Short mmCIF file of C-alpha atoms and ligand atoms in Angstrom, two decimals:
data_model
loop_
_atom_site.label_atom_id
_atom_site.label_comp_id
_atom_site.label_asym_id
_atom_site.label_seq_id
_atom_site.Cartn_x
_atom_site.Cartn_y
_atom_site.Cartn_z
CA MET A 1 57.50 136.19 147.36
CA ILE A 2 55.08 136.10 144.62
CA VAL A 3 53.86 132.58 143.39
CA LEU A 4 52.03 131.34 140.13
CA GLY A 5 50.17 128.12 140.65
CA ILE A 6 48.64 125.23 138.59
CA GLU A 7 46.36 122.77 139.26
CA THR A 8 44.74 120.08 137.11
CA THR A 9 45.00 116.61 138.89
CA CYS A 10 41.40 115.74 138.67
CA ASP A 11 38.27 117.43 137.21
CA GLU A 12 39.16 121.15 137.81
CA THR A 13 41.40 123.32 135.94
CA ALA A 14 42.88 126.16 138.06
CA ALA A 15 45.52 129.21 138.48
CA ALA A 16 46.34 131.57 140.86
CA VAL A 17 48.63 133.90 142.29
CA VAL A 18 49.39 134.15 146.09
CA GLU A 19 51.85 136.55 147.86
CA ARG A 20 53.80 135.04 150.70
CA GLU A 21 55.40 137.99 153.21
CA GLU A 22 58.80 137.13 155.07
CA ASP A 23 57.19 136.51 158.31
CA GLY A 24 55.08 134.00 156.81
CA ARG A 25 51.75 135.50 156.19
CA GLY A 26 50.04 134.77 153.03
CA HIS A 27 47.55 136.74 150.54
CA ILE A 28 45.70 135.54 147.58
CA LEU A 29 45.95 137.88 144.59
CA SER A 30 43.89 136.12 142.14
CA ASN A 31 42.41 132.28 142.17
CA VAL A 32 40.41 131.47 139.06
CA VAL A 33 39.10 127.71 139.60
CA LEU A 34 36.64 125.97 136.03
CA SER A 35 35.31 122.95 137.19
CA GLN A 36 34.61 120.28 134.55
CA ILE A 37 31.39 118.61 136.09
CA GLU A 38 29.33 119.33 133.30
CA GLU A 39 31.84 117.45 130.88
CA HIS A 40 31.57 114.40 133.23
CA ALA A 41 28.04 114.46 134.44
CA ALA A 42 26.70 112.29 131.83
CA PHE A 43 29.36 109.72 132.68
CA GLY A 44 28.48 109.34 136.45
CA GLY A 45 32.35 110.23 137.09
CA VAL A 46 35.22 111.63 136.00
CA VAL A 47 36.52 110.38 132.46
CA PRO A 48 40.12 110.51 132.69
CA GLU A 49 40.78 111.53 128.73
CA ILE A 50 37.92 114.04 128.66
CA ALA A 51 39.51 115.58 131.94
CA ALA A 52 42.99 115.84 130.28
CA ARG A 53 41.77 117.57 126.94
CA ALA A 54 39.46 119.98 129.06
CA HIS A 55 42.59 120.93 131.12
CA VAL A 56 44.43 121.56 127.78
CA GLU A 57 41.55 123.70 126.18
CA VAL A 58 41.18 126.27 129.04
CA LEU A 59 44.41 126.21 131.31
CA ASP A 60 46.07 128.92 129.20
CA ILE A 61 43.08 131.27 129.39
CA LEU A 62 42.93 130.66 132.85
CA ILE A 63 46.23 131.37 133.83
CA ALA A 64 46.19 134.76 131.68
CA GLN A 65 42.90 135.50 133.89
CA ALA A 66 44.85 135.04 136.88
CA MET A 67 47.62 137.21 136.02
CA LYS A 68 45.53 139.73 134.65
CA GLU A 69 43.47 140.14 137.97
CA THR A 70 46.64 140.77 139.91
CA SER A 71 48.10 143.17 137.42
CA ARG A 72 51.09 141.90 137.48
CA SER A 73 53.47 140.15 134.40
CA PHE A 74 55.25 137.15 134.71
CA SER A 75 58.42 138.68 135.21
CA ASP A 76 57.10 139.59 138.58
CA LEU A 77 56.82 136.21 139.77
CA ASP A 78 59.16 134.73 142.42
CA GLY A 79 58.42 131.11 141.18
CA VAL A 80 56.07 129.08 138.98
CA ALA A 81 54.42 126.38 141.14
CA ALA A 82 52.27 123.35 139.59
CA ALA A 83 50.57 120.13 141.04
CA ALA A 84 52.89 117.25 140.11
CA GLY A 85 51.19 114.46 141.50
CA PRO A 86 49.25 112.56 142.62
CA GLY A 87 46.19 112.50 139.96
CA LEU A 88 45.19 111.42 136.55
CA ILE A 89 48.38 111.72 134.79
CA GLY A 90 46.94 113.27 131.39
CA GLY A 91 45.86 116.34 133.67
CA LEU A 92 49.25 116.36 135.57
CA ILE A 93 51.27 116.47 132.30
CA VAL A 94 49.15 119.66 130.90
CA GLY A 95 49.71 121.40 134.29
CA LEU A 96 53.38 120.96 134.90
CA THR A 97 54.51 120.89 131.10
CA THR A 98 52.80 124.49 131.07
CA ALA A 99 54.43 125.54 134.46
CA LYS A 100 57.79 124.13 133.10
CA ALA A 101 57.33 126.32 129.96
CA ILE A 102 56.57 129.70 131.71
CA ALA A 103 59.25 128.75 134.13
CA LEU A 104 61.65 128.07 131.29
CA VAL A 105 60.99 131.18 129.10
CA HIS A 106 60.82 133.74 132.22
CA GLU A 107 63.91 132.01 134.08
CA LYS A 108 61.88 131.53 137.19
CA PRO A 109 62.19 128.44 139.70
CA LEU A 110 59.81 125.69 139.24
CA ILE A 111 58.05 124.12 142.07
CA ALA A 112 56.44 120.68 141.59
CA VAL A 113 53.83 120.32 144.36
CA ASN A 114 52.33 117.30 145.98
CA HIS A 115 48.58 118.17 145.89
CA LEU A 116 48.00 116.67 149.20
CA GLU A 117 50.80 118.83 150.84
CA ALA A 118 48.99 121.81 149.19
CA HIS A 119 45.84 120.62 150.97
CA ALA A 120 47.86 119.88 154.09
CA LEU A 121 49.63 123.60 153.87
CA THR A 122 46.27 125.45 152.95
CA ALA A 123 45.68 126.30 156.61
CA ARG A 124 48.85 128.31 156.99
CA LEU A 125 47.48 130.38 154.25
CA THR A 126 44.45 131.17 155.71
CA HIS A 127 44.72 131.16 159.31
CA ASP A 128 48.55 131.35 159.64
CA THR A 129 48.77 128.23 161.62
CA PRO A 130 51.88 127.06 163.28
CA PHE A 131 53.52 123.62 163.00
CA PRO A 132 52.73 121.12 164.20
CA TYR A 133 48.97 120.25 163.82
CA CYS A 134 46.99 117.63 162.99
CA LEU A 135 45.25 117.36 159.96
CA PHE A 136 42.35 115.53 158.71
CA LEU A 137 42.33 115.39 155.24
CA ALA A 138 39.40 113.81 153.43
CA SER A 139 38.91 113.95 149.72
CA GLY A 140 37.84 112.04 146.66
CA GLY A 141 41.04 109.97 146.44
CA HIS A 142 42.27 110.38 150.03
CA THR A 143 40.90 110.22 153.91
CA GLN A 144 43.91 110.40 156.10
CA ILE A 145 45.08 111.78 159.50
CA VAL A 146 48.43 113.36 159.00
CA ALA A 147 50.65 114.75 161.62
CA VAL A 148 52.26 117.92 159.91
CA LEU A 149 55.17 118.49 161.25
CA GLU A 150 57.46 121.33 159.06
CA VAL A 151 57.16 122.26 155.56
CA GLY A 152 58.48 118.67 153.98
CA GLU A 153 57.88 116.61 157.02
CA TYR A 154 54.22 114.78 157.03
CA VAL A 155 53.83 111.44 159.27
CA ARG A 156 50.67 109.68 158.53
CA LEU A 157 48.84 108.66 161.68
CA GLY A 158 46.02 106.88 160.01
CA THR A 159 44.26 106.23 156.62
CA THR A 160 41.33 104.54 154.60
CA LEU A 161 41.97 100.75 154.34
CA ASP A 162 39.43 100.78 151.32
CA ASP A 163 37.32 103.52 150.05
CA ALA A 164 38.16 107.55 150.21
CA ILE A 165 34.98 109.28 152.28
CA GLY A 166 34.19 111.40 149.38
CA GLU A 167 34.55 108.49 146.97
CA ALA A 168 31.86 107.03 149.73
CA TYR A 169 29.57 109.67 148.95
CA ASP A 170 29.76 109.28 145.39
CA LYS A 171 29.22 106.06 145.16
CA THR A 172 25.94 106.33 147.87
CA ALA A 173 24.77 109.36 145.63
CA LYS A 174 25.05 106.93 142.50
CA VAL A 175 23.20 103.99 143.88
CA LEU A 176 20.51 106.25 144.98
CA GLY A 177 20.42 107.77 141.56
CA LEU A 178 21.42 111.44 142.77
CA GLY A 179 24.26 111.96 139.92
CA TYR A 180 27.54 113.28 140.32
CA PRO A 181 29.22 114.72 141.98
CA GLY A 182 27.78 113.17 145.18
CA GLY A 183 29.24 114.66 148.33
CA PRO A 184 26.93 117.65 148.02
CA ARG A 185 23.99 116.29 146.49
CA VAL A 186 24.05 113.38 149.45
CA GLU A 187 24.50 116.30 152.25
CA ALA A 188 21.62 118.33 150.84
CA CYS A 189 19.30 115.26 150.85
CA ALA A 190 20.25 114.55 154.52
CA VAL A 191 19.23 117.86 155.77
CA HIS A 192 15.61 116.52 154.98
CA GLY A 193 16.48 112.89 156.04
CA ASP A 194 15.95 110.95 159.59
CA ALA A 195 19.20 109.58 160.17
CA ARG A 196 17.82 107.04 162.55
CA ARG A 197 15.87 105.20 160.24
CA PHE A 198 18.56 103.19 158.84
CA ALA A 199 20.96 100.97 161.31
CA LEU A 200 24.09 101.44 159.06
CA PRO A 201 27.50 99.83 160.63
CA ARG A 202 30.19 102.14 162.09
CA PRO A 203 33.55 100.65 160.60
CA MET A 204 36.59 100.71 163.06
CA VAL A 205 34.78 102.80 165.78
CA GLY A 206 36.32 101.88 168.77
CA ARG A 207 39.99 100.60 167.34
CA ALA A 208 43.11 102.28 168.98
CA ASP A 209 44.58 102.73 165.44
CA ALA A 210 43.42 106.00 163.55
CA ASN A 211 42.72 104.00 159.86
CA PHE A 212 39.14 104.24 158.28
CA SER A 213 37.50 101.93 155.95
CA LEU A 214 34.18 103.08 154.08
CA SER A 215 33.23 99.98 151.83
CA GLY A 216 31.53 97.89 154.59
CA LEU A 217 29.39 100.87 154.89
CA LYS A 218 28.76 101.48 151.49
CA THR A 219 27.59 97.55 150.83
CA ALA A 220 25.14 98.25 154.04
CA LEU A 221 23.81 101.20 152.23
CA ARG A 222 23.19 99.54 148.90
CA ILE A 223 21.30 96.68 150.49
CA GLU A 224 19.15 98.71 152.45
CA ALA A 225 18.39 100.32 149.41
CA GLU A 226 18.03 97.54 147.28
CA ARG A 227 15.62 96.21 150.19
CA ILE A 228 13.23 99.06 150.16
CA ALA A 229 13.00 100.02 146.10
CA PRO A 230 11.48 101.60 144.57
CA LEU A 231 12.68 104.42 146.51
CA SER A 232 10.38 107.47 147.44
CA ASP A 233 11.92 110.89 147.75
CA GLN A 234 11.52 110.47 151.40
CA ASP A 235 13.65 107.08 151.20
CA ILE A 236 16.33 108.80 149.49
CA CYS A 237 16.54 111.28 152.07
CA ASP A 238 16.32 108.87 155.24
CA LEU A 239 19.74 106.99 153.48
CA CYS A 240 21.46 109.69 153.39
CA ALA A 241 20.95 110.83 156.34
CA SER A 242 21.61 107.57 158.04
CA PHE A 243 24.77 107.07 155.85
CA GLN A 244 26.15 110.91 156.83
CA GLN A 245 25.21 110.01 160.52
CA ALA A 246 27.55 106.68 160.46
CA VAL A 247 30.17 108.47 158.66
CA ALA A 248 30.12 111.41 161.31
CA GLU A 249 30.16 108.82 164.11
CA MET A 250 33.40 107.22 162.37
CA VAL A 251 35.06 110.45 161.88
CA ILE A 252 34.54 111.70 165.35
CA ASP A 253 35.98 108.46 166.45
CA ARG A 254 38.85 108.18 164.40
CA LEU A 255 39.87 111.74 164.85
CA HIS A 256 40.03 111.00 168.83
CA ALA A 257 42.22 108.22 168.13
CA GLY A 258 44.50 110.07 165.49
CA LEU A 259 44.83 113.07 168.05
CA ARG A 260 45.84 110.81 170.69
CA LEU A 261 48.52 109.00 168.36
CA PHE A 262 49.63 112.82 167.52
CA ARG A 263 49.85 113.97 171.36
CA ASP A 264 51.89 110.63 172.40
CA GLN A 265 54.31 111.16 169.54
CA PHE A 266 54.62 114.82 169.10
CA GLY A 267 53.37 116.42 171.99
CA PRO A 268 50.16 118.64 171.65
CA PRO A 269 49.27 119.65 168.13
CA SER A 270 48.47 123.59 167.69
CA ALA A 271 45.59 122.60 165.76
CA LEU A 272 43.44 120.29 164.31
CA VAL A 273 43.05 121.42 160.82
CA ALA A 274 40.45 120.14 157.92
CA ALA A 275 41.18 120.08 154.10
CA GLY A 276 39.82 118.58 150.92
CA GLY A 277 36.44 118.17 149.37
CA VAL A 278 34.81 116.48 151.82
CA ALA A 279 35.63 119.33 154.65
CA SER A 280 33.05 121.38 152.72
CA ASN A 281 30.54 119.15 154.08
CA GLN A 282 28.60 121.66 157.22
CA ALA A 283 27.66 118.57 159.00
CA ILE A 284 31.35 117.74 159.11
CA ARG A 285 32.65 120.86 159.69
CA GLU A 286 30.39 121.04 162.74
CA LEU A 287 31.10 117.97 164.16
CA LEU A 288 35.00 118.91 164.15
CA HIS A 289 34.22 121.95 166.37
CA HIS A 290 33.53 119.13 169.20
CA VAL A 291 36.27 117.07 168.51
CA ALA A 292 38.56 120.12 168.64
CA ILE A 293 36.87 121.22 171.91
CA GLU A 294 36.97 117.34 173.61
CA ALA A 295 40.83 117.23 172.53
CA ALA A 296 41.21 120.70 174.03
CA THR A 297 42.88 122.32 170.62
CA VAL A 298 41.56 124.80 168.31
CA LEU A 299 39.77 123.88 164.72
CA VAL A 300 41.13 125.39 161.71
CA LEU A 301 38.64 125.40 158.90
CA PRO A 302 39.48 127.07 155.72
CA PRO A 303 36.90 128.14 153.57
CA THR A 304 35.18 126.01 151.76
CA GLU A 305 36.33 127.22 148.17
CA LEU A 306 39.66 126.57 149.38
CA CYS A 307 39.33 123.11 150.93
CA THR A 308 38.07 121.86 147.30
CA ASP A 309 40.41 121.96 144.78
CA ASN A 310 41.95 124.93 143.81
CA GLY A 311 44.96 126.86 142.19
CA ALA A 312 45.79 129.22 145.49
CA MET A 313 46.79 125.95 147.28
CA ILE A 314 48.97 124.88 144.99
CA ALA A 315 50.52 128.48 144.86
CA TRP A 316 50.76 128.58 148.88
CA ALA A 317 52.58 125.18 148.86
CA GLY A 318 54.71 126.08 146.29
CA ALA A 319 55.51 129.55 148.47
CA GLU A 320 56.02 127.49 151.42
CA ARG A 321 58.82 125.40 149.59
CA LEU A 322 60.23 128.26 147.79
CA ALA A 323 61.03 129.82 151.24
CA CYS A 324 62.62 126.65 152.10
CA GLY A 325 64.70 126.83 149.16
CA LEU A 326 63.02 123.74 147.74
CA ILE A 327 62.93 124.03 143.95
CA ASP A 328 62.86 121.38 141.25
CA PRO A 329 64.83 120.81 137.73
CA LEU A 330 62.83 121.29 134.77
CA GLU A 331 63.46 117.61 134.15
CA THR A 332 60.53 116.56 137.07
CA ALA A 333 58.43 113.89 136.23
CA PRO A 334 54.77 114.17 137.08
CA ARG A 335 53.66 111.22 139.48
CA ALA A 336 50.02 109.37 139.36
CA ARG A 337 51.11 107.93 142.96
CA TRP A 338 52.70 109.91 145.24
CA PRO A 339 51.83 109.32 148.98
CA LEU A 340 52.07 112.69 151.22
CA ASP A 341 54.47 110.54 153.45
CA GLN A 342 57.51 110.50 150.90
CA VAL A 343 57.20 113.95 150.00
CA ASN A 344 60.44 115.31 152.06
CA ARG A 345 62.70 118.49 152.20
CA ARG A 346 64.25 117.35 148.86
CA SER A 347 62.76 118.06 145.64
CA ALA A 348 60.34 115.82 143.71
CA SER A 349 63.04 114.71 141.18
CA ALA A 350 65.50 113.67 143.89
CA ALA A 351 62.58 111.73 145.46
CA ASP A 352 62.32 109.86 142.41
CA ALA A 353 65.75 109.34 141.67
CA PRO A 354 66.74 105.63 142.69
CA HIS A 355 69.88 106.52 144.70
CA ALA A 356 69.11 109.99 145.51
O1 KG4 B 401 39.53 117.85 147.20
P1 KG4 B 401 38.73 117.61 146.27
O2 KG4 B 401 37.89 118.70 145.89
O3 KG4 B 401 39.14 116.83 144.98
C1 KG4 B 401 39.87 115.48 145.80
O4 KG4 B 401 40.98 115.92 145.14
O5 KG4 B 401 39.42 114.42 145.59
O6 KG4 B 401 37.40 116.65 146.72
C2 KG4 B 401 36.16 115.97 145.92
C3 KG4 B 401 35.73 115.04 146.78
C4 KG4 B 401 34.36 114.35 145.81
O7 KG4 B 401 34.38 113.07 146.23
C5 KG4 B 401 33.21 115.24 146.66
O8 KG4 B 401 32.04 114.16 146.73
C6 KG4 B 401 33.63 115.42 147.97
O9 KG4 B 401 34.95 115.72 147.94
N1 KG4 B 401 32.60 116.08 148.42
C7 KG4 B 401 32.00 116.18 149.70
C8 KG4 B 401 31.05 117.58 149.69
N2 KG4 B 401 31.72 118.61 148.76
C9 KG4 B 401 32.84 117.79 148.04
N3 KG4 B 401 31.53 115.28 150.43
C10 KG4 B 401 30.64 115.13 151.16
N4 KG4 B 401 29.97 116.40 151.24
C11 KG4 B 401 30.28 117.70 150.76
N5 KG4 B 401 29.60 118.75 150.72
ZN1 ZN B 402 42.12 117.39 146.34
#
């Protein structure tokens, strides 16, 4: 089956077409992403109104381009998928309404996809990963360890009690004057820094649960930066390296705890899978290899361009749901908040309805 996917939850406008074969193998036929980074950079972060307007301005062009690259027409599609949440509501309305219009005009099923579910299922598009597997999802808005049991069946094993890891990277970049987006810039500086120079805390390490906490680390970094200000370039690199080392040690410890919980509840996972923007960080990708080896499981890392937000993951999640007969009515509403463990094998609108 062939599905068009639309992503507009945050600051990337994206459209893609993927094919899912009957045996479950996936192929990306086109994948077009336009980042809004330049439009938000002056404000040091994503401005929701600017984001929504920017999605409106380019989405139809991106969809046309994604379709053109496949040399297929809308009538060849088996379904139209859009991210219906969680995310910034203005962008969600733009993407979901556009998907509904295409679905209505061409009489195709609509699939209202949870953005986190799309991150979770990407490993099956890129690596044909069987269920159940353990997902480490780390993005700008979420940091979770999730048992992925089936399409539509997710059990959250751990989550952040405060900031997401990507958010902590972004805030660190802001404190150090590195600008937006923070993750890649902090990573680039960390390469030239001394990770042992600053003794930053490792929150949550050693606990039996699989939760994260980033706000203490973020504050400790700010206090160190203020203590030694004005900052030289080397100071900034050393702070970045020390921050990244603290994050890395926390991630290793939390994943070991998460994998232990997984095994206790569901037996051995088929793989440890990473997803979300933070999973494009090379230092974190490397440490994940060690975590997987120690846990005697396989590591599945989608390519970096499929870890950050993209349309292919939405199209693929749409295809996976469509293959299970999970489609959504045209009245389906976007949801700014939509936790992954509230996604289930019913349609998005059924989950919305109070007595469903
Ligand atoms: O998954 P994503 O593209 O969008 C969300 O759904 O949030 O993730 C974006 C987040 C941002 O906070 C960004 O700073 C972080 O992922 N990020 C990184 C890196 N690349 C992106 N964090 C650390 N290192 C990176 N290389
Ligand atoms: Zn994302």
